PDB file of C-alpha atoms and ligand atoms in Angstrom:
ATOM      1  CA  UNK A   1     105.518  88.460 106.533  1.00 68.00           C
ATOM      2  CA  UNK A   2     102.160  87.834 108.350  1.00 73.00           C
ATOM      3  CA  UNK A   3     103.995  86.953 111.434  1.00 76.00           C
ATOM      4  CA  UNK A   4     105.339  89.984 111.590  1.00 77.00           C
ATOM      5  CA  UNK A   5     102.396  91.478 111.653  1.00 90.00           C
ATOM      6  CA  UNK A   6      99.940  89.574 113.919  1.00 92.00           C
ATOM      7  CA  UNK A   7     101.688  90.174 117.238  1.00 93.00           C
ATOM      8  CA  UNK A   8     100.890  94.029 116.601  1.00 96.00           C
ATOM      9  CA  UNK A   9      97.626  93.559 115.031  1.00 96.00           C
ATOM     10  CA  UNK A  10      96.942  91.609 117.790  1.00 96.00           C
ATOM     11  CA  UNK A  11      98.188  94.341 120.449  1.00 97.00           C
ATOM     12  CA  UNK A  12      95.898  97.055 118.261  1.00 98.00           C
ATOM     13  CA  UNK A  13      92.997  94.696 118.628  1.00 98.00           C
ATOM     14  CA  UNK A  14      93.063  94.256 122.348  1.00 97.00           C
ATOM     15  CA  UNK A  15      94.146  98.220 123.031  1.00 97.00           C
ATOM     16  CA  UNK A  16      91.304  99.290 120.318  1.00 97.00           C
ATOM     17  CA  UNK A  17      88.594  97.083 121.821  1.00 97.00           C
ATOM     18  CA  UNK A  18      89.239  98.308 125.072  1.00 94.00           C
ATOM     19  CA  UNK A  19      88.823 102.233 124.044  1.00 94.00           C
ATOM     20  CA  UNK A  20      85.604 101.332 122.318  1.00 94.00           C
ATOM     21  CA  UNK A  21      83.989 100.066 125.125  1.00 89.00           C
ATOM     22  CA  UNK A  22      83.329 103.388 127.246  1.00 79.00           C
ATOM     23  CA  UNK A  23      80.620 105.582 127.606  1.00 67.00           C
ATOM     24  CA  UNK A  24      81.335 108.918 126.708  1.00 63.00           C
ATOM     25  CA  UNK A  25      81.503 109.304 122.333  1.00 63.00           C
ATOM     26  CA  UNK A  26      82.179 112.554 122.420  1.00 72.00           C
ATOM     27  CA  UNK A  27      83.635 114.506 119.187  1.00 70.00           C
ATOM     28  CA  UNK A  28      86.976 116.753 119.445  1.00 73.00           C
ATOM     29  CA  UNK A  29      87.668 120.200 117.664  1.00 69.00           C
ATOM     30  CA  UNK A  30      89.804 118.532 115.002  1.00 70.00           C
ATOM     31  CA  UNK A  31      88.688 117.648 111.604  1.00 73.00           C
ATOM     32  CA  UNK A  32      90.116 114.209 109.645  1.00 70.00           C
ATOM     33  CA  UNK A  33      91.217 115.809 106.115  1.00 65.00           C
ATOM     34  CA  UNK A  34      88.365 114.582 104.355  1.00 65.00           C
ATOM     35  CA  UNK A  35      86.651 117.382 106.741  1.00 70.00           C
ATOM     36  CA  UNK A  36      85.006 115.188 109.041  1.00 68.00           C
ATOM     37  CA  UNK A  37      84.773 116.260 112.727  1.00 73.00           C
ATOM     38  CA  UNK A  38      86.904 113.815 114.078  1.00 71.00           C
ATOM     39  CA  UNK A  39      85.576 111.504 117.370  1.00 73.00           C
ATOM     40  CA  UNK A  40      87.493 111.646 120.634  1.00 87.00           C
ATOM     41  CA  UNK A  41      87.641 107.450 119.779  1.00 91.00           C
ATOM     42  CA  UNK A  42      89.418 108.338 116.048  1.00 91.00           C
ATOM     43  CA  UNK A  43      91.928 110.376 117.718  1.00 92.00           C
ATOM     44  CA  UNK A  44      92.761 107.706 120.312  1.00 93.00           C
ATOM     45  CA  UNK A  45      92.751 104.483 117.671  1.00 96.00           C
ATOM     46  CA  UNK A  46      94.874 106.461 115.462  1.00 96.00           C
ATOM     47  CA  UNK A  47      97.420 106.769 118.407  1.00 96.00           C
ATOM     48  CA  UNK A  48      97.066 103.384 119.191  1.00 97.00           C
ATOM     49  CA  UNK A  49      97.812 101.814 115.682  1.00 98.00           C
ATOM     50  CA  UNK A  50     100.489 104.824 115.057  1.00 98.00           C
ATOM     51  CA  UNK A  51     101.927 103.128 118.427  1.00 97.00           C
ATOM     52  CA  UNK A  52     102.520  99.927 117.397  1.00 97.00           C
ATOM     53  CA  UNK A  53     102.858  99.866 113.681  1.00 97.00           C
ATOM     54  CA  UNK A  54     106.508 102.326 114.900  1.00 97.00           C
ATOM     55  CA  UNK A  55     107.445  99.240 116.907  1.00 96.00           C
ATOM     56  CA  UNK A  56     108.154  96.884 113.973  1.00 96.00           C
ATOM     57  CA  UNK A  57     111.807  98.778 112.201  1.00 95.00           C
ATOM     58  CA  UNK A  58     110.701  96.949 108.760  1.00 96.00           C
ATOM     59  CA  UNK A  59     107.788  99.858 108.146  1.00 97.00           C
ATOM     60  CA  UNK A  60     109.281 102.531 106.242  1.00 98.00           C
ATOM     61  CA  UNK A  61     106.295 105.162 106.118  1.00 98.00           C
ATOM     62  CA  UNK A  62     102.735 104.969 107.616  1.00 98.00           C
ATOM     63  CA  UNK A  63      99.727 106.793 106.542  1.00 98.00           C
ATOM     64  CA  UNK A  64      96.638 107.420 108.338  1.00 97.00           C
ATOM     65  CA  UNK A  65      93.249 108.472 106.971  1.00 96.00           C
ATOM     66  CA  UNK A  66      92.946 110.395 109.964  1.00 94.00           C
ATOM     67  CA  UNK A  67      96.057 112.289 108.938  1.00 95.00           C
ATOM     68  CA  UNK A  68      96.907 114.803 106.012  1.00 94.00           C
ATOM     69  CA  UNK A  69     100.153 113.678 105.432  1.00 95.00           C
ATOM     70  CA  UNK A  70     102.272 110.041 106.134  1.00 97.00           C
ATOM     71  CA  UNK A  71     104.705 110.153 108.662  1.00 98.00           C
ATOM     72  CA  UNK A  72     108.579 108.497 107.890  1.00 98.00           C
ATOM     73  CA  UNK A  73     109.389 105.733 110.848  1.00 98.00           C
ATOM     74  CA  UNK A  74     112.649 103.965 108.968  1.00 97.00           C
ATOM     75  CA  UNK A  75     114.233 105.166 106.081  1.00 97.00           C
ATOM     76  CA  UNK A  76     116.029 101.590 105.919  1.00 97.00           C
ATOM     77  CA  UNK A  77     112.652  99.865 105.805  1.00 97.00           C
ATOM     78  CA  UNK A  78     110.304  98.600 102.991  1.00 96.00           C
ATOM     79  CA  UNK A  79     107.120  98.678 103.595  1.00 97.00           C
ATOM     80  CA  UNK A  80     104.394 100.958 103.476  1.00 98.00           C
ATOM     81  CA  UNK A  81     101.439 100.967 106.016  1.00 98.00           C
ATOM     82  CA  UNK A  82      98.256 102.987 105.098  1.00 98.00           C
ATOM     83  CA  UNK A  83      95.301 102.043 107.778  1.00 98.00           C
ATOM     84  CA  UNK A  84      91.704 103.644 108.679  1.00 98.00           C
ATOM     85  CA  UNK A  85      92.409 103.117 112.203  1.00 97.00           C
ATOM     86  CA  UNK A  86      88.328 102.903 113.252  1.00 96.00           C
ATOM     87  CA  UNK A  87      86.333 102.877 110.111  1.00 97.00           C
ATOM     88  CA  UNK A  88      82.426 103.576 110.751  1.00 93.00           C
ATOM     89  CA  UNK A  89      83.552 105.276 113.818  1.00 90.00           C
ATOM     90  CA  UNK A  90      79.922 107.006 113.656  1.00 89.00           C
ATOM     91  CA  UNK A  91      78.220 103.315 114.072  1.00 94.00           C
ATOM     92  CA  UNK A  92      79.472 102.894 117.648  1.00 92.00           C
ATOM     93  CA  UNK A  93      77.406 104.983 119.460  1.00 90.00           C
ATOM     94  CA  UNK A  94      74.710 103.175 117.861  1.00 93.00           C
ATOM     95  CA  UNK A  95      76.400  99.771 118.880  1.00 94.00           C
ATOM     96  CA  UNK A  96      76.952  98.327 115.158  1.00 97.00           C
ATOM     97  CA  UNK A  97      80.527  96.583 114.152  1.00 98.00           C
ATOM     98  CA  UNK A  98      83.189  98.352 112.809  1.00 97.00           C
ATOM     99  CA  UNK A  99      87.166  97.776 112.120  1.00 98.00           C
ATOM    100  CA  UNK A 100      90.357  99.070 111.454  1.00 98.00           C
ATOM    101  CA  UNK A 101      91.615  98.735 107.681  1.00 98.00           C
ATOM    102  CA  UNK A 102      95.004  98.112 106.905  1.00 98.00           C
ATOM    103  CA  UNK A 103      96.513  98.103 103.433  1.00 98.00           C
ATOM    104  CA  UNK A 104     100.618  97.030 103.090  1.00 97.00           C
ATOM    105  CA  UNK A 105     102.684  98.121 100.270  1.00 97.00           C
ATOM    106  CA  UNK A 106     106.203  97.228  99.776  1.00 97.00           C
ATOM    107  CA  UNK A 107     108.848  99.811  98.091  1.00 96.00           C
ATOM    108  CA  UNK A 108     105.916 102.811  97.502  1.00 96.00           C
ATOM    109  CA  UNK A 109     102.066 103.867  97.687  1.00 96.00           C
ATOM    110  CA  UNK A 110      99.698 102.314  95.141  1.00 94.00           C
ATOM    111  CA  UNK A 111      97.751  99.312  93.953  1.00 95.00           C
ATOM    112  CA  UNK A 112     100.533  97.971  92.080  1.00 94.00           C
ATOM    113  CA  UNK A 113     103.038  98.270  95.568  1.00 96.00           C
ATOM    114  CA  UNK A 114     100.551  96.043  97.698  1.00 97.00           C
ATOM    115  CA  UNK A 115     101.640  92.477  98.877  1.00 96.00           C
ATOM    116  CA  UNK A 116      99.368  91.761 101.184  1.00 97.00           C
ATOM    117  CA  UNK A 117      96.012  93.411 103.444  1.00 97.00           C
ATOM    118  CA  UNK A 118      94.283  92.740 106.792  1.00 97.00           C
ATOM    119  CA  UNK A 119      91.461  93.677 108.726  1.00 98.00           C
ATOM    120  CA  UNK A 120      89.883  93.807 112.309  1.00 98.00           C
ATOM    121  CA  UNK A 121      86.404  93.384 112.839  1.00 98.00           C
ATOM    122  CA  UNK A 122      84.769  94.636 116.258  1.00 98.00           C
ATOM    123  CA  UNK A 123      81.685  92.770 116.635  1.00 97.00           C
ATOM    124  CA  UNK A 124      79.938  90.766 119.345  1.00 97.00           C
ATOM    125  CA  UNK A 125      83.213  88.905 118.743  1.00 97.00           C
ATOM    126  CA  UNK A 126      86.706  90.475 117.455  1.00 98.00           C
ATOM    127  CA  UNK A 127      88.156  88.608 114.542  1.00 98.00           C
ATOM    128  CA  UNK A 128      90.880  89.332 111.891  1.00 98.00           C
ATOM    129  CA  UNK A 129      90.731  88.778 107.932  1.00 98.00           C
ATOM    130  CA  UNK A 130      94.826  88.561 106.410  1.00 97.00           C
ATOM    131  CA  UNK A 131      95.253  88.121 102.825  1.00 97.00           C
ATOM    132  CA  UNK A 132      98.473  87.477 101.243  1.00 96.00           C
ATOM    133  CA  UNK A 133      98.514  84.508  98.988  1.00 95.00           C
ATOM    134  CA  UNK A 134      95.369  83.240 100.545  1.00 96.00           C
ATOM    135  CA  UNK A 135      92.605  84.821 102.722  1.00 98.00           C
ATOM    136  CA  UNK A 136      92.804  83.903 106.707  1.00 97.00           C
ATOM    137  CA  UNK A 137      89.979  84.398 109.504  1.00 98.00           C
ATOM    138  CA  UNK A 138      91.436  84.356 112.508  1.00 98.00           C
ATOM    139  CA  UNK A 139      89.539  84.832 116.078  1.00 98.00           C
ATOM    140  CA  UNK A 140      90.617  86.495 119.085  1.00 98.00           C
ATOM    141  CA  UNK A 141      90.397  84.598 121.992  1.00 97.00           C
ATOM    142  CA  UNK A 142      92.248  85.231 125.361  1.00 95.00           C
ATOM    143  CA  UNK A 143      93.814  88.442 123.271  1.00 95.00           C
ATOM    144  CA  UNK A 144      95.613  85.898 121.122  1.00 96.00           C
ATOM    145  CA  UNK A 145      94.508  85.721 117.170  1.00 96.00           C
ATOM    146  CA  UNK A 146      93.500  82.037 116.851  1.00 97.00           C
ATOM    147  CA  UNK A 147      93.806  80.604 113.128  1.00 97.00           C
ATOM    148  CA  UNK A 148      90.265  79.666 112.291  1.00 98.00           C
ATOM    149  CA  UNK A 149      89.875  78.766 108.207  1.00 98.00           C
ATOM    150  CA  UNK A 150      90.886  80.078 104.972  1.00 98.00           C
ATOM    151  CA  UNK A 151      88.123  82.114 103.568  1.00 98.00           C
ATOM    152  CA  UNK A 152      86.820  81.159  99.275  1.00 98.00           C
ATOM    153  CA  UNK A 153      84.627  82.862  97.499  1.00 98.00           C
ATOM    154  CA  UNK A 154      81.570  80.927  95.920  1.00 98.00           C
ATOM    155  CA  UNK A 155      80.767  81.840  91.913  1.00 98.00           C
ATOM    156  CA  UNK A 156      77.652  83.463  92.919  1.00 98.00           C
ATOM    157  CA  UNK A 157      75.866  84.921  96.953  1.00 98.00           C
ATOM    158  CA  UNK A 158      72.589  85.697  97.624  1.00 97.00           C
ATOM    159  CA  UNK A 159      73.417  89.035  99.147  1.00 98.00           C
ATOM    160  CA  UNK A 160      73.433  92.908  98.309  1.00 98.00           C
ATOM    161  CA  UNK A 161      74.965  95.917  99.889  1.00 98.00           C
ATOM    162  CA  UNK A 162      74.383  98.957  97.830  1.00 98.00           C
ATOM    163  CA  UNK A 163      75.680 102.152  99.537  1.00 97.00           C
ATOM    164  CA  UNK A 164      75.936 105.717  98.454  1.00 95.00           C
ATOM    165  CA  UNK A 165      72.948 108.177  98.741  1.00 94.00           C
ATOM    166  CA  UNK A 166      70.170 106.466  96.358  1.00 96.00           C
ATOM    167  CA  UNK A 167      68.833 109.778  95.383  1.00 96.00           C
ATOM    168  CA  UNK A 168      71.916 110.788  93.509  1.00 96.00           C
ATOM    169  CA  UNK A 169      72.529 107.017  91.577  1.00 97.00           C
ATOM    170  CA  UNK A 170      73.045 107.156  87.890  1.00 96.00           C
ATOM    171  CA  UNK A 171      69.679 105.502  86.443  1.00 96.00           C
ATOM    172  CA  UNK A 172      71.996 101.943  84.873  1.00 97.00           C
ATOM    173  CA  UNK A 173      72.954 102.096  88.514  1.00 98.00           C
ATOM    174  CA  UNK A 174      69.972 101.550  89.737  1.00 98.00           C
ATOM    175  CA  UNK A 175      68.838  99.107  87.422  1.00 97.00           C
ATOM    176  CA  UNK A 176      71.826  97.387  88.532  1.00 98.00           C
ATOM    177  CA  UNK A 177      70.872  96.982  92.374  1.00 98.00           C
ATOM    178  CA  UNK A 178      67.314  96.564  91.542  1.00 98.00           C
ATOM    179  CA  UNK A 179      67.926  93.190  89.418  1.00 98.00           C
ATOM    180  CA  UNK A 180      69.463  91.779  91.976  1.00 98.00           C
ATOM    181  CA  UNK A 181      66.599  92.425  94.174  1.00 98.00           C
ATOM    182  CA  UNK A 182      64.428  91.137  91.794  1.00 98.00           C
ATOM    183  CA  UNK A 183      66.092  88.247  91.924  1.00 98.00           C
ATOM    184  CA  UNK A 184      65.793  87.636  95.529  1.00 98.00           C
ATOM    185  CA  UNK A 185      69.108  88.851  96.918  1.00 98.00           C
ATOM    186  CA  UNK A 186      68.722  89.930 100.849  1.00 98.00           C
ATOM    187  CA  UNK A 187      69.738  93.869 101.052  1.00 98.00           C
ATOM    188  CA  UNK A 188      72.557  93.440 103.807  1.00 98.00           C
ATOM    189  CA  UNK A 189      73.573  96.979 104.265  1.00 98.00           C
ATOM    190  CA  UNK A 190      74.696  98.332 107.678  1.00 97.00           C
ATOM    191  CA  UNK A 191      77.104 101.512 106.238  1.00 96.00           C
ATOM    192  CA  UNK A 192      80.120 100.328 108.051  1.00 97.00           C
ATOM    193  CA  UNK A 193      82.686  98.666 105.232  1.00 98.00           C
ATOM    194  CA  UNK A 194      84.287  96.232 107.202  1.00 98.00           C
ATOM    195  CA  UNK A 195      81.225  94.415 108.548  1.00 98.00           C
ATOM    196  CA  UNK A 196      79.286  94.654 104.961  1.00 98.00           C
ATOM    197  CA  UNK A 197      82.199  93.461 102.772  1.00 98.00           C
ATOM    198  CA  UNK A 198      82.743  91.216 106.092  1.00 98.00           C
ATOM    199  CA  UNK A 199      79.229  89.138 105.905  1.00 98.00           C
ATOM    200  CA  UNK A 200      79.858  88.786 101.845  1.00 98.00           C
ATOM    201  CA  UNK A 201      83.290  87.100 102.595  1.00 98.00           C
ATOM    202  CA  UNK A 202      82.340  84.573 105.303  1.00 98.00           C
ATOM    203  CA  UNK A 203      78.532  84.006 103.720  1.00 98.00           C
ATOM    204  CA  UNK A 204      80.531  83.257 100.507  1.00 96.00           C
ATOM    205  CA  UNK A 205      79.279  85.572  98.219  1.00 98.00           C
ATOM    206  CA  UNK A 206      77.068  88.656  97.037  1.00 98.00           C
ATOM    207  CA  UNK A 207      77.969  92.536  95.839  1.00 98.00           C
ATOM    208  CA  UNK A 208      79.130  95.325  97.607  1.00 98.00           C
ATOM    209  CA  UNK A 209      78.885  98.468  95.767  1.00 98.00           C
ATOM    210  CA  UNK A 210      79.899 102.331  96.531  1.00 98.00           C
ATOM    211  CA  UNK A 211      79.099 103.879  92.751  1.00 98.00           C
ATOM    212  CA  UNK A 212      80.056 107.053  90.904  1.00 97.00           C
ATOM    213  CA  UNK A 213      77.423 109.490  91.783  1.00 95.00           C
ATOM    214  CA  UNK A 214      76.145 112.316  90.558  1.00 90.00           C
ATOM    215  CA  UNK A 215      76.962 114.152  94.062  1.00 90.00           C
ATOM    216  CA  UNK A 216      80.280 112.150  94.191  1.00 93.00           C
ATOM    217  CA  UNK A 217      81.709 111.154  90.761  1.00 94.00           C
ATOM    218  CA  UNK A 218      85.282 110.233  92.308  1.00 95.00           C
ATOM    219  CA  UNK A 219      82.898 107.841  95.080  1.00 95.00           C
ATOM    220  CA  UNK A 220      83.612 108.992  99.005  1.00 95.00           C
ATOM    221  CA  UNK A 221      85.472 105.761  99.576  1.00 97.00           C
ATOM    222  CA  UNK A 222      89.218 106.216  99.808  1.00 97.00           C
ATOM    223  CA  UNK A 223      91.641 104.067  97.592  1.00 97.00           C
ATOM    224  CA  UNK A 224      94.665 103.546  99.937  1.00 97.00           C
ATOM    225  CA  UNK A 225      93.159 102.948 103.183  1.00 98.00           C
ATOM    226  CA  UNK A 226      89.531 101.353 102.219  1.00 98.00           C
ATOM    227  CA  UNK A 227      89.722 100.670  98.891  1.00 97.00           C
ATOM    228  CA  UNK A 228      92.347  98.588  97.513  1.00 98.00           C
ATOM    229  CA  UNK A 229      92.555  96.581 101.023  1.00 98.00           C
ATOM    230  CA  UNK A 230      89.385  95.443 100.175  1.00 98.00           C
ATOM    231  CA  UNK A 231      89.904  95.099  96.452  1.00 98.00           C
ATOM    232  CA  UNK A 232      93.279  92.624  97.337  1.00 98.00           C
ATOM    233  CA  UNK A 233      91.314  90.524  99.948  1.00 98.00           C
ATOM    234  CA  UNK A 234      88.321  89.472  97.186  1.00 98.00           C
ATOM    235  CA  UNK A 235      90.956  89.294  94.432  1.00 98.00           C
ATOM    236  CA  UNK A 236      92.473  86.689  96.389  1.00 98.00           C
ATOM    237  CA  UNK A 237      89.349  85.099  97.769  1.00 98.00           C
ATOM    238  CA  UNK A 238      88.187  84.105  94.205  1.00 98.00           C
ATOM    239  CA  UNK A 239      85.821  87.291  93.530  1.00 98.00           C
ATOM    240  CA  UNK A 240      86.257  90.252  91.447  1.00 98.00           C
ATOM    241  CA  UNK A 241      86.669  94.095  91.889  1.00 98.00           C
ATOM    242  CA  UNK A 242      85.486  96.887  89.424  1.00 97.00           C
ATOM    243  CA  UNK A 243      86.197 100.914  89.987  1.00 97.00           C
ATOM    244  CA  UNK A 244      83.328 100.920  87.481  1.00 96.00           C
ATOM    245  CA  UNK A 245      85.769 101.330  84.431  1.00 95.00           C
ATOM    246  CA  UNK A 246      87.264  98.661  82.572  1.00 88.00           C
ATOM    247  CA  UNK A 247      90.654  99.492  83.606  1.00 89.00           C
ATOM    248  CA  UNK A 248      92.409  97.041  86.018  1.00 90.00           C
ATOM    249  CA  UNK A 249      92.323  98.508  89.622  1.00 93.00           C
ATOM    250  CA  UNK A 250      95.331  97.237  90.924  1.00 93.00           C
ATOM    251  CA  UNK A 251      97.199  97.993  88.199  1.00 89.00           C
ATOM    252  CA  UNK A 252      96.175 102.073  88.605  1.00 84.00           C
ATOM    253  CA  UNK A 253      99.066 104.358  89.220  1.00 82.00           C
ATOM    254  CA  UNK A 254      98.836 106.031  92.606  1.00 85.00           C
ATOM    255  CA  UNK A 255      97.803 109.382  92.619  1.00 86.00           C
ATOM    256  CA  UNK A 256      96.943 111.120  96.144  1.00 90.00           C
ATOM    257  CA  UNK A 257      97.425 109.612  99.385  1.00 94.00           C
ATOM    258  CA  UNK A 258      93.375 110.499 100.277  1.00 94.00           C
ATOM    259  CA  UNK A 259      92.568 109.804  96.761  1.00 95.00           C
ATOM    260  CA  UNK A 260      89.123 108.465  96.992  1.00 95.00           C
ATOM    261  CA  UNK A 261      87.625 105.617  94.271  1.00 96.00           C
ATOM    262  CA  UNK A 262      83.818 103.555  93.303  1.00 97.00           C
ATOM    263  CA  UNK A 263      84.171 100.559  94.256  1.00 98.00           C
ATOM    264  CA  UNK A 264      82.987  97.420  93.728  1.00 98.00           C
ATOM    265  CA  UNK A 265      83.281  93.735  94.965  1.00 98.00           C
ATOM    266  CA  UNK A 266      81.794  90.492  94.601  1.00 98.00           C
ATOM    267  CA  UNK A 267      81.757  86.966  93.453  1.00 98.00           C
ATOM    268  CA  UNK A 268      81.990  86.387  90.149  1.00 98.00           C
ATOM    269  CA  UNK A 269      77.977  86.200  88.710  1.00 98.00           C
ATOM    270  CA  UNK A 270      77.418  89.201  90.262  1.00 98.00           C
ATOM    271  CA  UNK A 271      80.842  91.356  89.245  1.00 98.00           C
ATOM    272  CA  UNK A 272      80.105  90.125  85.690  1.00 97.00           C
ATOM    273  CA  UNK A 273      76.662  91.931  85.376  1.00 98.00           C
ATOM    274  CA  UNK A 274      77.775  94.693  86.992  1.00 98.00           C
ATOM    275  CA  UNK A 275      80.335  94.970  84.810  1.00 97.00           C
ATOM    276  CA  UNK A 276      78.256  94.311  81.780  1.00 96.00           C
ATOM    277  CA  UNK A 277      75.824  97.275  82.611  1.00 97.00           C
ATOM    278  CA  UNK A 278      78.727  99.560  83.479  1.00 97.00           C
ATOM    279  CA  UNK A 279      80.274  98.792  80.134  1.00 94.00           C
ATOM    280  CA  UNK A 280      77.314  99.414  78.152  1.00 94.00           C
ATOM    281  CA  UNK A 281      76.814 103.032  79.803  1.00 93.00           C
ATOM    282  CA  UNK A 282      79.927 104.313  79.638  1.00 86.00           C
TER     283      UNK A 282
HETATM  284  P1  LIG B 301      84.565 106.734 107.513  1.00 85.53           P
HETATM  285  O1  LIG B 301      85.908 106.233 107.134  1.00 85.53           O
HETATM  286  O2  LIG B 301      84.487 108.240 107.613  1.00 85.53           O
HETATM  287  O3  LIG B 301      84.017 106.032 108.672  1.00 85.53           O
HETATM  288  O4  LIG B 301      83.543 106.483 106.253  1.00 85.53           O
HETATM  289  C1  LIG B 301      83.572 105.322 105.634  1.00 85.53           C
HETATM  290  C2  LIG B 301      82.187 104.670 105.655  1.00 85.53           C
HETATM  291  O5  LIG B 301      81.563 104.813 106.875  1.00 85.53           O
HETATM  292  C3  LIG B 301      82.306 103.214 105.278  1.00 85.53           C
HETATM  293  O6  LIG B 301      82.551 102.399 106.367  1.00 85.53           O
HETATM  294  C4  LIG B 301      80.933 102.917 104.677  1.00 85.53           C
HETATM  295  O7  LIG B 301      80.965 101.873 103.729  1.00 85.53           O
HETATM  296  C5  LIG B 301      80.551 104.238 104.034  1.00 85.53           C
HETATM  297  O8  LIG B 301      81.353 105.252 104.643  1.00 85.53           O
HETATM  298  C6  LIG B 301      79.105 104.540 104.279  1.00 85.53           C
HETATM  299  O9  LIG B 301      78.782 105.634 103.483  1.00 85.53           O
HETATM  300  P2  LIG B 301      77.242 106.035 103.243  1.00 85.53           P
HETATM  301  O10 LIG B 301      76.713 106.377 104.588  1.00 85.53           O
HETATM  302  O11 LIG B 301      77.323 107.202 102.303  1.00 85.53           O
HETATM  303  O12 LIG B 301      76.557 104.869 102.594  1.00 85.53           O
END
């Protein structure tokens, strides 16, 4: 299944890079329909991955954040696409990485319909993360994906991302974050997903955390295109994934396609005390 994949994400990669690199960031009239005033870039990535994800006649449906509703490309096929085409688009004018999400489902929407999950990273270099059975880096060189290593998560990191707006954390939240700190974790926190949850995966270890807050109880992240990617890649790294309940996230039923979710991922001696806390406060 991957090779079906990599000659497109390969293609999106190349096209993507290319429309990042130009001067002019402007923002269009349009609004995404989470409400955010869409970039000219968001409008133009979307078109490229809606391009070449209708190439491949074994995607049945696609569904882009950018989008309100997912778009039919072959009633005879079986999988599902749902991708945030540019994720962080608002760190590029600043020059910070970003990437395009992609989650793939077979037979239906939902954690329990995903087989496999990929990434690309736009950095100073442009790499790709694939997770099926096990979790690939791959590097793009000459506008070919190059196999690099398989990527394993470490018991324990030395690194902490904590997003969401710290004013409106739960106080166990908090407390949460700050013991990490006090045990001399490095605060690694850039507010694009891809290149946080990116540095915990290739430096082996560490939490990433977008909480219930009290401004956002559902979390802003959303479950089809950022969330359960994400959740799939660490499962099958070797870490572990939280929604901040005790309920198994990929096992959740789907509900709406820009159904958001908290989130949480790490190795396992950090996932287990964040679990612990959550636990005790709910
Ligand atoms: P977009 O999909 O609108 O880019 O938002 C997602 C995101 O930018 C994630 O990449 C990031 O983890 C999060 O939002 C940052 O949120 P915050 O600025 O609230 O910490």
């Amino acid at each position: 299944m991957q090779n079906i994949f990599l000659e497109t994400m390969q293609s999106i990669a190349v096209r993507i890079q290319d429309a990042i690199d130009v001067k002019d960031m402007g923002y269009s009239q349009h609004e995404n329909s989470s409400g955010d005033t869409q970039l000219q870039l968001d409008i133009q990535c979307d078109f490229i991955v809606e391009e070449e994800l209708s190439k491949i006649p074994s995607i049945h449906t696609i569904a882009s954040e950018e989008k309100e509703h997912a778009m039919l490309l072959n009633k005879d096929g079986k999988y599902f696409i749902a991708y945030d085409p540019l994720d962080g688009s608002s760190l590029v004018d600043v020059n910070l990485s970003v990437g395009s999400i992609f989650g793939i489902y077979e037979g239906g929407w939902g954690a329990q319909h995903m087989i496999a999950s990929c990434y690309i990273i736009y950095g100073p270099r442009v790499e790709m993360i694939f997770a099926q059975n096990k979790v690939k880096l791959f590097l793009l060189q000459n506008n070919l994906f190059e196999f690099v290593k398989e990527i394993r998560l470490k018991e324990k990191g030395n690194i902490n991302a904590p997003g969401g707006t710290q004013q409106n954390w739960l106080p166990y939240h908090k407390e949460m974050v700050d013991s990490f700190f006090a045990e001399g974790y490095r605060l690694r926190y850039s507010g694009g997903m891809v290149p946080d949850l990116h540095q915990i995966l290739l430096k082996g270890g560490g939490l990433f955390s977008y909480p219930p807050t009290a401004d956002r109880p559902e979390g802003k992240l959303r479950k089809l295109f950022e969330v359960y990617p994400f959740a799939f890649i660490f499962k099958v790294a070797g870490g572990e994934i939280s929604d901040g309940t005790n309920k198994d996230m990929m096992n959740l039923p789907h509900d709406h396609i820009h159904g958001t979710s908290p989130c949480f991922f790490g190795s396992k001696y950090e996932m287990k005390r964040m679990k612990e806390i959550y636990k005790k406060n709910a």
